[in-house]
Amino acid sequence: MATYQYRCAGCGPFDVIQPIGRALAEEPCGSCAGPARRVFTAPLLARTSTHLARALHAQEASAHEPRVVTDVPAARRRPTPAVDPRQAGLPKP
């Protein structure tokens, strides 16, 4: 469904919601029933954020092309601290 804007000469602008491509050049005004001409406006476009677009793409792709795991992932190792945490509070020479 799309929102189309019309302007009545007596009442002013109003919106009509119709399926895309079904808008007429004139619509009857809801207030006075007089003819109202369609006003061409910029389309209301919204851009999806990068993170949401990536998640939606991954979700769509997983329905037809699921990722197959062949090996067990390697365990992540924590880096060993250079200094023992118990000695971190001691004065340094």
C-alpha positions in Angstrom: 0.0 0.0 0.0 1.2 3.5 -0.8 0.1 6.9 0.4 -0.8 9.4 -2.3 -1.4 13.1 -1.7 -4.3 15.0 -3.4 -5.2 18.7 -3.1 -8.7 20.0 -3.1 -9.1 23.6 -4.3 -11.5 24.4 -1.4 -10.4 22.1 1.4 -6.6 21.7 0.9 -4.4 18.6 0.8 -5.4 15.1 2.0 -3.9 11.7 1.7 -5.4 8.5 0.1 -3.9 5.1 0.8 -4.2 2.7 -2.2 -2.2 -0.2 -3.7 0.9 0.9 -5.6 0.1 1.9 -9.2 -3.6 2.3 -8.6 -3.6 6.1 -7.9 -6.0 8.1 -10.1 -5.3 11.6 -11.5 -8.3 12.9 -9.6 -10.1 11.7 -6.4 -13.2 13.0 -4.8 -12.5 15.2 -1.7 -13.5 13.5 1.6 -15.0 16.8 2.9 -16.8 18.5 0.0 -16.8 15.6 -2.6 -15.4 18.0 -5.2 -12.6 16.9 -7.6 -9.1 16.9 -6.1 -5.9 16.7 -8.3 -3.1 14.4 -7.4 0.0 16.1 -6.0 3.3 14.5 -7.0 5.6 14.4 -4.0 9.0 12.8 -3.3 8.7 9.1 -2.3 9.2 8.3 1.4 12.3 6.1 1.3 14.0 4.8 4.4 17.4 3.3 4.3 18.1 0.2 6.4 21.1 0.4 8.7 24.2 -1.6 7.7 24.0 -4.0 10.7 20.3 -4.7 10.1 20.8 -5.2 6.4 23.6 -7.6 7.0 21.5 -9.6 9.6 18.5 -9.7 7.2 20.8 -10.9 4.3 22.3 -13.6 6.5 18.9 -14.7 7.7 17.6 -14.9 4.1 20.7 -16.7 2.8 20.6 -19.3 5.7 17.2 -20.5 4.5 18.7 -21.7 1.1 22.4 -21.9 1.7 23.1 -22.8 5.4 26.6 -22.7 6.6 28.0 -26.2 7.2 30.6 -26.7 10.0 33.2 -29.3 9.1 35.5 -28.9 12.0 35.3 -28.0 15.7 36.4 -24.4 16.1 39.7 -23.9 17.8 39.5 -22.9 21.4 40.2 -19.2 22.0 43.1 -18.8 24.4 43.3 -15.9 26.7 46.6 -14.0 26.4 48.7 -14.6 29.5 49.3 -11.4 31.4 52.9 -10.1 31.4 52.7 -9.4 35.1 51.1 -11.5 37.8 48.0 -9.6 38.9 48.9 -10.2 42.5 52.1 -8.2 41.9 50.5 -5.4 39.9 49.9 -3.3 43.1 53.5 -3.6 44.4 55.9 -0.7 43.9 58.1 -1.0 40.9 61.9 -0.5 41.2 
